[in-house]
Structure formats: C-alpha cells, structure tokens
C-alpha cells in the first residue's frame, strides 16, 4: 500500500490536535555534533500513521526503526503486516521490504533492526527465531539463527550492534520448576537474560552479562500447567554506542551496567553506573544512540506525559544534555547524530511514528 505526499499531509493535519506535541525551534547548525546538542527542543521532520480508523495507518505493531540520515530515509519494522517499511522523509514515498511468510526474505513478525554496515540491515523475526540481512534497497541477502535459541522457549529478547559487532540478549526460557506437578499454584520464578556477542553466522561467544528478566507465575489450573509470563514485572534492555555496551535492568528500580568494548572483546562492568539526575522509578525505557548518548524514558504519573533524560559521557563523567517532556506515551526507536525516531501510542493503542531533529545551540 503506497502513500502519496498528499496522504502524508492529510495525516499530519489529523494529528495536529492529538499527536505528540513536539516543541518547535530553529534548526541546529550544519556542523553541530551530537555531544553539542542540548536535546531539549525538537523540530518535527515527519509524521506517519495515526489515522482515525485502524485500517488507515500504513503500519501497526511497529517495534523498531533505523535512521539512514545520509539518504534521508527511516526504516520501520512493521510487525503487524510482517514487513519492513522504507520511508523517504523528503518525498514521503513508502516502499515495502519482505512480506508475510516463512520463506527466504519473508517475515512472520519482524521485531528488531540494526544497521549492518553502511548498506545493509539486520532484522530479527521473533516468531521464526531468525536473523535476516537485507540491503537498504530491499534485496534479501541471507538468514541465520543464534546458537542456543529455539529450544525450551529460549528466544532472543534484545539486539544491538556497534561497528562490525553484534550482541544479543537471549532469555533462558520457562523455568522447569513451574512444570513440576508438586509446584504449588502461584509460584513465581524469574527468567534470566544472557548477553553475548555473535559472529556473522550466529555462533555465540564473549558472554558479558547475566541479569534478571521477566517474571513467570504458575496459575491455579494444575491439570494444564498454565503459566503466566509478565514481562512488565521485570525486563532488561541492551544498547550500544560510543564504544560502550549498556545493559539496563528494569524492575522495582533501574540499574544500568556499562561495558567498555575493545578490539578483543568487552570489559565487564563491576557495578552499575548512575549519572546524577537519572530517575530510579517509573522508568519506561533505556536507550543508547549510536554515538553513545543515553536516553532514559520516564512516565509522568500525574499527566501521562513521557519525560526523556539524555545523558552524554566524557571519559568516566556523565552529564545531562537535555530533558524532553512530550505529551502521551512515547518510546525512542532510534537516535543518530541530531535525529530521533519516536513511537507514540494514543489511548486506543493506535500508533504514530514521529521523526524529529534536535533544535538550537548548546549554551552550556
């Protein structure tokens, strides 16, 4: 389903009164570097989706995005239709990569994407438990699976890439104790996320972290061993940028472990880092830009807005580079240089993707 420039204009008009209210300001200078950007004001570059009917948006269940600033393109993982969308920000044109299916270059539910070199994308399909490599023009290259996944409920739950290296977080699967007949209903057990580097064929090496993940609970029906998995009760995310690999554990509070990445591997962190001013509770997301800035999303309990705290590191010191307060429920999908992609969910769960750019100069 294509979309004309007129269609994009109509969608922007529909969103004018109820989408994320991004503050507008002058554009940053052309030579601004990410570390100079205050990230407290944004220019909106593109708005996609958010029509009044479910059939109108060009996507649903968008789970990830990749910015290609050199080509003025953003790629979106459209899990609802089993495809990747290539959106030209300048012209408003849409191209579709892949389709629903199980064959080469097809998807059941694409979940994450990462840049795979300057001209390729790495896409993970959760339902097929499969990684696929595509050119940025949409041509399918190859597929592979990660060692140890696909058995006993083990799946990749997080993905990040820095330079030529890729890390995945794999959940350990259903705790076996919950399947024992004598285990009382209501018993709760945590999953574990193991973070390790993989090569181009999916072989695992260089494990750097094992952290608590989602919570499982044995339900009262003892005849069928009904199990409830509550990912909101505890989760972990990984992100990379600027020579650092971040492992964030979200539960009753937030802990972020930093790993320095060198040519021979990743140096394990001894303890979490906590930049001054980082929130501890109500954290909805931890994200790292490709240049190494850390974004911490926090849901405001009073008005339902989302607050993003952006931190940057110089040597071992972390400082706040800006705070964005945006209306509604938002999540960062990608951030690179001075651009950022947000996913906005309204009260009905309808999705809007907003591409924005940092505005203004750093006066600090």
mmCIF file of N, CA, C and O in Angstrom, residues 66-68 70-71 75 86 97 114-122 133-141 161 163 290:
data_model
loop_
_atom_site.group_PDB
_atom_site.id
_atom_site.type_symbol
_atom_site.label_atom_id
_atom_site.label_comp_id
_atom_site.label_asym_id
_atom_site.label_seq_id
_atom_site.Cartn_x
_atom_site.Cartn_y
_atom_site.Cartn_z
ATOM 1 N N UNK A 66 15.365 2.225 12.076
ATOM 2 C CA UNK A 66 16.761 2.539 11.785
ATOM 3 C C UNK A 66 16.787 3.799 10.935
ATOM 4 O O UNK A 66 16.150 3.856 9.875
ATOM 5 N N UNK A 67 17.502 4.812 11.402
ATOM 6 C CA UNK A 67 17.695 6.046 10.646
ATOM 7 C C UNK A 67 18.846 5.894 9.667
ATOM 8 O O UNK A 67 19.900 5.350 10.020
ATOM 9 N N UNK A 68 18.647 6.357 8.449
ATOM 10 C CA UNK A 68 19.716 6.484 7.461
ATOM 11 C C UNK A 68 19.763 7.952 7.073
ATOM 12 O O UNK A 68 19.127 8.394 6.119
ATOM 13 N N UNK A 70 22.123 9.878 5.885
ATOM 14 C CA UNK A 70 22.766 10.248 4.628
ATOM 15 C C UNK A 70 21.796 10.183 3.461
ATOM 16 O O UNK A 70 21.861 10.993 2.532
ATOM 17 N N UNK A 71 20.871 9.223 3.497
ATOM 18 C CA UNK A 71 19.894 9.073 2.414
ATOM 19 C C UNK A 71 18.547 9.699 2.752
ATOM 20 O O UNK A 71 17.624 9.652 1.950
ATOM 21 N N UNK A 75 13.799 3.368 8.271
ATOM 22 C CA UNK A 75 13.254 2.023 8.110
ATOM 23 C C UNK A 75 12.457 1.668 9.363
ATOM 24 O O UNK A 75 12.919 1.914 10.481
ATOM 25 N N UNK A 86 10.321 1.119 4.197
ATOM 26 C CA UNK A 86 11.374 2.092 3.858
ATOM 27 C C UNK A 86 10.686 3.408 3.511
ATOM 28 O O UNK A 86 10.021 3.526 2.484
ATOM 29 N N UNK A 97 9.607 -3.840 2.234
ATOM 30 C CA UNK A 97 10.649 -4.865 2.114
ATOM 31 C C UNK A 97 10.130 -6.134 2.764
ATOM 32 O O UNK A 97 9.727 -6.131 3.933
ATOM 33 N N UNK A 114 18.881 -3.485 13.177
ATOM 34 C CA UNK A 114 20.107 -2.763 13.467
ATOM 35 C C UNK A 114 20.826 -2.504 12.147
ATOM 36 O O UNK A 114 20.730 -3.317 11.222
ATOM 37 N N UNK A 115 21.552 -1.377 12.054
ATOM 38 C CA UNK A 115 22.401 -1.200 10.872
ATOM 39 C C UNK A 115 23.419 -2.333 10.795
ATOM 40 O O UNK A 115 23.988 -2.741 11.804
ATOM 41 N N UNK A 116 23.631 -2.858 9.608
ATOM 42 C CA UNK A 116 24.584 -3.950 9.397
ATOM 43 C C UNK A 116 25.589 -3.468 8.350
ATOM 44 O O UNK A 116 25.573 -3.901 7.199
ATOM 45 N N UNK A 117 26.443 -2.536 8.769
ATOM 46 C CA UNK A 117 27.313 -1.873 7.808
ATOM 47 C C UNK A 117 26.576 -0.712 7.157
ATOM 48 O O UNK A 117 25.391 -0.477 7.395
ATOM 49 N N UNK A 118 27.246 0.046 6.293
ATOM 50 C CA UNK A 118 26.639 1.254 5.718
ATOM 51 C C UNK A 118 25.520 0.984 4.731
ATOM 52 O O UNK A 118 24.728 1.879 4.442
ATOM 53 N N UNK A 119 25.432 -0.231 4.191
ATOM 54 C CA UNK A 119 24.456 -0.504 3.126
ATOM 55 C C UNK A 119 23.519 -1.652 3.430
ATOM 56 O O UNK A 119 22.800 -2.105 2.536
ATOM 57 N N UNK A 120 23.489 -2.158 4.678
ATOM 58 C CA UNK A 120 22.675 -3.333 4.988
ATOM 59 C C UNK A 120 21.908 -3.137 6.288
ATOM 60 O O UNK A 120 22.238 -2.267 7.104
ATOM 61 N N UNK A 121 20.886 -3.976 6.474
ATOM 62 C CA UNK A 121 20.090 -4.020 7.690
ATOM 63 C C UNK A 121 20.087 -5.439 8.233
ATOM 64 O O UNK A 121 20.014 -6.401 7.462
ATOM 65 N N UNK A 122 20.142 -5.565 9.560
ATOM 66 C CA UNK A 122 19.989 -6.845 10.235
ATOM 67 C C UNK A 122 18.619 -6.837 10.906
ATOM 68 O O UNK A 122 18.323 -5.964 11.723
ATOM 69 N N UNK A 133 19.539 -10.632 6.772
ATOM 70 C CA UNK A 133 20.296 -9.470 6.316
ATOM 71 C C UNK A 133 19.713 -9.017 4.981
ATOM 72 O O UNK A 133 19.555 -9.822 4.053
ATOM 73 N N UNK A 134 19.390 -7.711 4.896
ATOM 74 C CA UNK A 134 18.869 -7.106 3.683
ATOM 75 C C UNK A 134 19.749 -5.924 3.294
ATOM 76 O O UNK A 134 20.321 -5.248 4.155
ATOM 77 N N UNK A 135 19.834 -5.658 1.988
ATOM 78 C CA UNK A 135 20.414 -4.400 1.550
ATOM 79 C C UNK A 135 19.425 -3.290 1.858
ATOM 80 O O UNK A 135 18.222 -3.530 2.017
ATOM 81 N N UNK A 136 19.893 -2.052 1.931
ATOM 82 C CA UNK A 136 18.989 -0.946 2.240
ATOM 83 C C UNK A 136 18.078 -0.608 1.066
ATOM 84 O O UNK A 136 17.133 0.165 1.229
ATOM 85 N N UNK A 137 18.342 -1.169 -0.080
ATOM 86 C CA UNK A 137 17.414 -1.035 -1.207
ATOM 87 C C UNK A 137 16.322 -2.092 -1.155
ATOM 88 O O UNK A 137 15.371 -2.027 -1.941
ATOM 89 N N UNK A 138 16.436 -3.082 -0.241
ATOM 90 C CA UNK A 138 15.390 -4.073 -0.064
ATOM 91 C C UNK A 138 15.723 -5.459 -0.545
ATOM 92 O O UNK A 138 14.890 -6.359 -0.460
ATOM 93 N N UNK A 139 16.927 -5.694 -1.029
ATOM 94 C CA UNK A 139 17.280 -7.016 -1.548
ATOM 95 C C UNK A 139 17.678 -7.947 -0.407
ATOM 96 O O UNK A 139 18.498 -7.602 0.446
ATOM 97 N N UNK A 140 17.098 -9.143 -0.392
ATOM 98 C CA UNK A 140 17.405 -10.129 0.632
ATOM 99 C C UNK A 140 18.788 -10.738 0.392
ATOM 100 O O UNK A 140 19.145 -11.070 -0.746
ATOM 101 N N UNK A 141 19.549 -10.883 1.495
ATOM 102 C CA UNK A 141 20.882 -11.464 1.389
ATOM 103 C C UNK A 141 20.954 -12.879 1.939
ATOM 104 O O UNK A 141 21.116 -13.836 1.199
ATOM 105 N N UNK A 161 23.944 -3.448 17.978
ATOM 106 C CA UNK A 161 25.124 -3.590 17.124
ATOM 107 C C UNK A 161 25.940 -2.308 17.199
ATOM 108 O O UNK A 161 25.379 -1.213 17.270
ATOM 109 N N UNK A 163 29.497 -0.793 15.255
ATOM 110 C CA UNK A 163 30.546 -1.053 14.274
ATOM 111 C C UNK A 163 30.251 -2.334 13.522
ATOM 112 O O UNK A 163 29.199 -2.493 12.918
ATOM 113 N N UNK A 290 23.714 5.785 18.603
ATOM 114 C CA UNK A 290 24.912 5.169 18.027
ATOM 115 C C UNK A 290 26.177 5.921 18.420
ATOM 116 O O UNK A 290 27.275 5.378 18.348
#
